XYZ file of C-alpha atoms in Angstrom:
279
model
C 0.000 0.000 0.000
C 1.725 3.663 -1.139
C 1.562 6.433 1.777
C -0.531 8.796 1.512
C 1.269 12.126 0.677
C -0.695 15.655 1.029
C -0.552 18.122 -1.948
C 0.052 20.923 -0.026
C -2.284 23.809 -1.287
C -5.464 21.712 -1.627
C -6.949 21.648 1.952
C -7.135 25.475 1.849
C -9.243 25.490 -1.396
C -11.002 21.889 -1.435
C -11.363 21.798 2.561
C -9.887 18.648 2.515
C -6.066 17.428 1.988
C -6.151 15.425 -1.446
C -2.899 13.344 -2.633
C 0.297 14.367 -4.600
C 0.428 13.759 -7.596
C 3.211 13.529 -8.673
C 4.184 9.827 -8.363
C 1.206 9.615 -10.980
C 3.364 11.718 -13.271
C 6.216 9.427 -12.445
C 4.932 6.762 -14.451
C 4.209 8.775 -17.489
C 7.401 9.697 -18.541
C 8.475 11.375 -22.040
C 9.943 7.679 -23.915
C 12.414 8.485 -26.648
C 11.559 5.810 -28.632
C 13.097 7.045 -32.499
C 16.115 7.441 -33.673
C 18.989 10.166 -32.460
C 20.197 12.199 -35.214
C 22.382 15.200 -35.828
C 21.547 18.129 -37.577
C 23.489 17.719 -40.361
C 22.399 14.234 -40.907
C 18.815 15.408 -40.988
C 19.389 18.277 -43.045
C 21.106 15.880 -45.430
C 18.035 13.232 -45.110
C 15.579 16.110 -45.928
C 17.264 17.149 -49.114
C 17.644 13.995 -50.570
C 14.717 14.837 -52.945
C 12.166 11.896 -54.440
C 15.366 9.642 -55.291
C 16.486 7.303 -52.829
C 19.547 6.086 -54.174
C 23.167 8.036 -52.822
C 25.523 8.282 -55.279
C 29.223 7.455 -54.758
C 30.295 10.955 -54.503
C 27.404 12.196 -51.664
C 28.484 8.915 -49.629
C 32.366 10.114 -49.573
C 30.999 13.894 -48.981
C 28.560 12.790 -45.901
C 30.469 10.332 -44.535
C 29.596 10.496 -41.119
C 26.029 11.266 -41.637
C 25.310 8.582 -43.853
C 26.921 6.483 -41.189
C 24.724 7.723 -38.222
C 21.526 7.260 -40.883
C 22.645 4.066 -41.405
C 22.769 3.248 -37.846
C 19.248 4.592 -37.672
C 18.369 1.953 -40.253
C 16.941 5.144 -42.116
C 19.573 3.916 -45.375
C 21.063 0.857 -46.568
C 24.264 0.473 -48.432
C 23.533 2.921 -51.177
C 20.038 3.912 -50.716
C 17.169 5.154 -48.043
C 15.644 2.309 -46.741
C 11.324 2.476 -46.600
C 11.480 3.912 -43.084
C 14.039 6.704 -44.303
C 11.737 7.094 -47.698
C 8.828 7.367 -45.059
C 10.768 10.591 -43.475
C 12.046 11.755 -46.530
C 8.398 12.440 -47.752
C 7.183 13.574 -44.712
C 9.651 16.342 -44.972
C 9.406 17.282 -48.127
C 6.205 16.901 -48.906
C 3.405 17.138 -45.284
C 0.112 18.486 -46.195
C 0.362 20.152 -42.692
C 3.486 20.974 -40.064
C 2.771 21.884 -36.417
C 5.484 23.409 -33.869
C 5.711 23.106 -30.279
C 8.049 25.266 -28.409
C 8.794 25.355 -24.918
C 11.013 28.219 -22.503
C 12.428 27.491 -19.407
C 15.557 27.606 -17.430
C 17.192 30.315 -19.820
C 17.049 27.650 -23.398
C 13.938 26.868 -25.915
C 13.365 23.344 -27.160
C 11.455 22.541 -29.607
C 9.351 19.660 -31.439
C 8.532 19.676 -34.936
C 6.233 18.075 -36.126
C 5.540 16.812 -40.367
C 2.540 15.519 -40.737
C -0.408 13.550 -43.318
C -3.776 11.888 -42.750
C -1.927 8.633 -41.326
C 1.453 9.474 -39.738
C 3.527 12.568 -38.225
C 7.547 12.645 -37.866
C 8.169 13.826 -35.191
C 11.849 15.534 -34.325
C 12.422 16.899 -30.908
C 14.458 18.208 -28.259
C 15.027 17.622 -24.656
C 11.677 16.952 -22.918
C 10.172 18.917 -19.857
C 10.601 16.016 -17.265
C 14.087 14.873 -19.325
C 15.134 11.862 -17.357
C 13.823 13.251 -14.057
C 11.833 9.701 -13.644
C 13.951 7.290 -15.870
C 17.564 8.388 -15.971
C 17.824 5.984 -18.982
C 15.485 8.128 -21.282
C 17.199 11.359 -21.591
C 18.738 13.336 -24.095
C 22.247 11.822 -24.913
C 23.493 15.083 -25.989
C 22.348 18.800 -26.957
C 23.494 18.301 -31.023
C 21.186 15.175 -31.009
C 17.085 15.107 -31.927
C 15.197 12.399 -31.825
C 13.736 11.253 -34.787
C 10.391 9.078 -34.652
C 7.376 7.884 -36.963
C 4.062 8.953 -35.208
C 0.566 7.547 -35.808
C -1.527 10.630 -36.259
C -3.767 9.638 -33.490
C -1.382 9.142 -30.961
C 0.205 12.994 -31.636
C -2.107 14.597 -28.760
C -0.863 12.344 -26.218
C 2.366 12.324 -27.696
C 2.983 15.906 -27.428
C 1.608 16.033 -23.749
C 4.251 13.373 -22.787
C 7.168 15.970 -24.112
C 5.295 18.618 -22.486
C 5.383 16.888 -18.985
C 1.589 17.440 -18.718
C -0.230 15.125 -16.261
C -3.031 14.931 -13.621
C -2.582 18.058 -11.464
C -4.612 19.753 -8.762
C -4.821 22.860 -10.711
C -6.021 25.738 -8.640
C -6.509 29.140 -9.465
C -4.138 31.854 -8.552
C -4.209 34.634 -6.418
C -3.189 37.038 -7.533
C -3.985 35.884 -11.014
C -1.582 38.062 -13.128
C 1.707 39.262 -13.280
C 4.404 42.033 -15.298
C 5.740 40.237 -18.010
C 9.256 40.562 -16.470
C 7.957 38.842 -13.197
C 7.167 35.974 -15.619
C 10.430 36.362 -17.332
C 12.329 36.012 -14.018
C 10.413 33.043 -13.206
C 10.587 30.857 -16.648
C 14.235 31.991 -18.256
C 15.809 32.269 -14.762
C 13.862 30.383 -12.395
C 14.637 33.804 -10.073
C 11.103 35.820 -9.443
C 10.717 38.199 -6.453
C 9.339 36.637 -3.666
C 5.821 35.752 -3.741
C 3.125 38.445 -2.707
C 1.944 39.022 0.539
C -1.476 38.669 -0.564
C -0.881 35.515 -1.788
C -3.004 32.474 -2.234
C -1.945 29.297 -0.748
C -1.975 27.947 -4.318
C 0.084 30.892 -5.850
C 2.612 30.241 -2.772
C 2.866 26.583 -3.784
C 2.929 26.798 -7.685
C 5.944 29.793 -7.493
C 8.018 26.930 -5.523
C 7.849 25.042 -8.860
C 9.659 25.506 -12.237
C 7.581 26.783 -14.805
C 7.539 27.000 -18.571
C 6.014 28.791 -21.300
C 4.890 26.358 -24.030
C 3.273 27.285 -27.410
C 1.558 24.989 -29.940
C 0.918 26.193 -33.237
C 0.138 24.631 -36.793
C 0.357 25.740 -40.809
C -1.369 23.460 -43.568
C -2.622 24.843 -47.007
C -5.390 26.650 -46.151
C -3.958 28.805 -43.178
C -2.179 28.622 -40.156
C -3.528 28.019 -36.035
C -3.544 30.413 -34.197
C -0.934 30.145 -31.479
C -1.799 28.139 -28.459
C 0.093 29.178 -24.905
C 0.150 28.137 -21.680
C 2.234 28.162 -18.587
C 3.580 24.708 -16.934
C 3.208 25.542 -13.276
C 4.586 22.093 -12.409
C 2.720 20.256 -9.836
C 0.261 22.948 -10.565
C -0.386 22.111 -14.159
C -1.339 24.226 -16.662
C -2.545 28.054 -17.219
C -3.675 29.778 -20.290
C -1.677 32.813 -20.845
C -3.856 36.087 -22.061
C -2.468 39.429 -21.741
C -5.059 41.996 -20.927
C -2.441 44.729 -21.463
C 0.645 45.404 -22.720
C 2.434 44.924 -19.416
C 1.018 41.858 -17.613
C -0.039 38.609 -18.246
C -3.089 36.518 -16.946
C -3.101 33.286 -15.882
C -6.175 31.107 -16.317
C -6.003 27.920 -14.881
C -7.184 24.793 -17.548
C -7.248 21.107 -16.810
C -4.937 18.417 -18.113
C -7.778 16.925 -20.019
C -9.174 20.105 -21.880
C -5.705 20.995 -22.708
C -5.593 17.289 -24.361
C -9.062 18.397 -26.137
C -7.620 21.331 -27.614
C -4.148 20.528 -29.232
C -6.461 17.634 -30.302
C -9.287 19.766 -31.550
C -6.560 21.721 -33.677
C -5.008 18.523 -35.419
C -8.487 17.990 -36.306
C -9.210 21.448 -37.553
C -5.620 21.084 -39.732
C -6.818 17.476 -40.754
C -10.242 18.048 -41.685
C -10.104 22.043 -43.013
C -12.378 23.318 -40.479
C -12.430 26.034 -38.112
C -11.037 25.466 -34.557
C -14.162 24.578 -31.954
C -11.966 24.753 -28.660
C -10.955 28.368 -28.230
């Protein structure tokens, strides 16, 4: 039987203590389950054009990155094999691309994402909980992206997992904004002021965490999404950015599952050529 461990902001606004989460997060870590590439061998993939075969020349010029694509079991002896045709096309030739970036601790990482009515490649960075729950599944290096054939229905989930998003007991802030260079302290230097006196015991809680500023957005042929942001409180999950002025930022707090539903919702929208239904 696990112990029971208090979150420690909930009593105040449920009445009642209710359990950490975050050994639930612990067993849905980020998996890097594609291949790890260079840049130069994926720059070198993606121009390869519709012909699959490498010449003599190109294989003496790219040496090393038609080793590492070999090792990827993206090309065989003198041509792509049908998992590096697979990427090949999905570079060159998506209907629709999507981008997810994400700020913290003073760096951006990023996923991008190629994608058809079937499949997405997906090439990304370091995750938000890299290796924090399985030392074995982090990024080897910072040159290296993972490289990985998605089915298109498992991209919403998939993104979430590189987000770090999970059940949280998200509560809503007091106060609920903030100057944009309070949130700049906080995300690209993990060193805000101290937390206001007037505090909440939720806004107290969630400025103990690290936080980052994630945005999803997508292009296809018809038009582009318009940008989706949030802030990753942590244990304290997820809050909608808006800015009501040009000096501070508001905080909305939005459930794990409706943040799901909308990078979902938007796929779909790209997918089907329709308008966006969760704002």
């Amino acid at each position: 039987m696990s112990t029971f461990v208090p979150d420690a902001a909930t009593a105040t606004s449920y009445g009642t203590p209710l359990p950490d989460l975050t050994a639930v997060a612990s067993h849905q870590p980020f998996h890097y389950e594609g291949s790890w590439l260079n840049g130069k061998s994926i720059e070198f993939l993606s121009g390869r054009g519709q012909d699959p075969v490498i010449g003599l020349l190109q294989r003496f010029i790219h040496a090393a990155e038609v080793k590492e694509l070999e090792a990827a079991a993206l090309v065989d002896g003198n041509k792509l094999t049908r998992r590096g045709q697979a990427v090949n096309a999905l570079m060159r030739d998506s209907p629709f691309t999507f981008r997810v970036s994400a700020l913290h601790d003073g760096r951006q990482e990023l996923l991008q994402i190629w994608a058809n009515d079937e499949m997405a490649l997906v090439i990304a960075g370091s995750a938000w909980n890299d290796g924090q729950f399985d030392p074995a599944q982090q990024r080897p290096d910072d040159e290296l992206f993972n490289v990985e054939l998605v089915p298109l229905p498992d991209l919403s989930t998939h993104i979430l997992r590189w987000l770090g998003i999970g059940p949280a007991w998200n509560l809503a802030l007091e106060p609920d904004s903030m100057g944009m260079d309070i949130l700049d302290a906080k995300v690209m230097r993990n060193a805000p002021p101290p937390a206001p006196d007037a505090a909440n015991e939720a806004f107290r809680d969630a400025w103990t965490e690290p936080w980052m500023i994630w945005s999803f957005d997508g292009v296809g042929q018809d038009g582009s999404l318009e940008s989706l942001t949030y802030v990753h409180a942590g244990r304290r999950g997820q809050y909608r950015l808006a800015q009501p002025d040009e000096h501070s930022m508001l905080l909305v707090p939005m459930g794990s599952s409706a943040v799901l539903d909308q990078i979902e919702d938007r796929i779909q929208a790209m997918l089907f050529t329709r308008p966006v239904h969760l704002l």
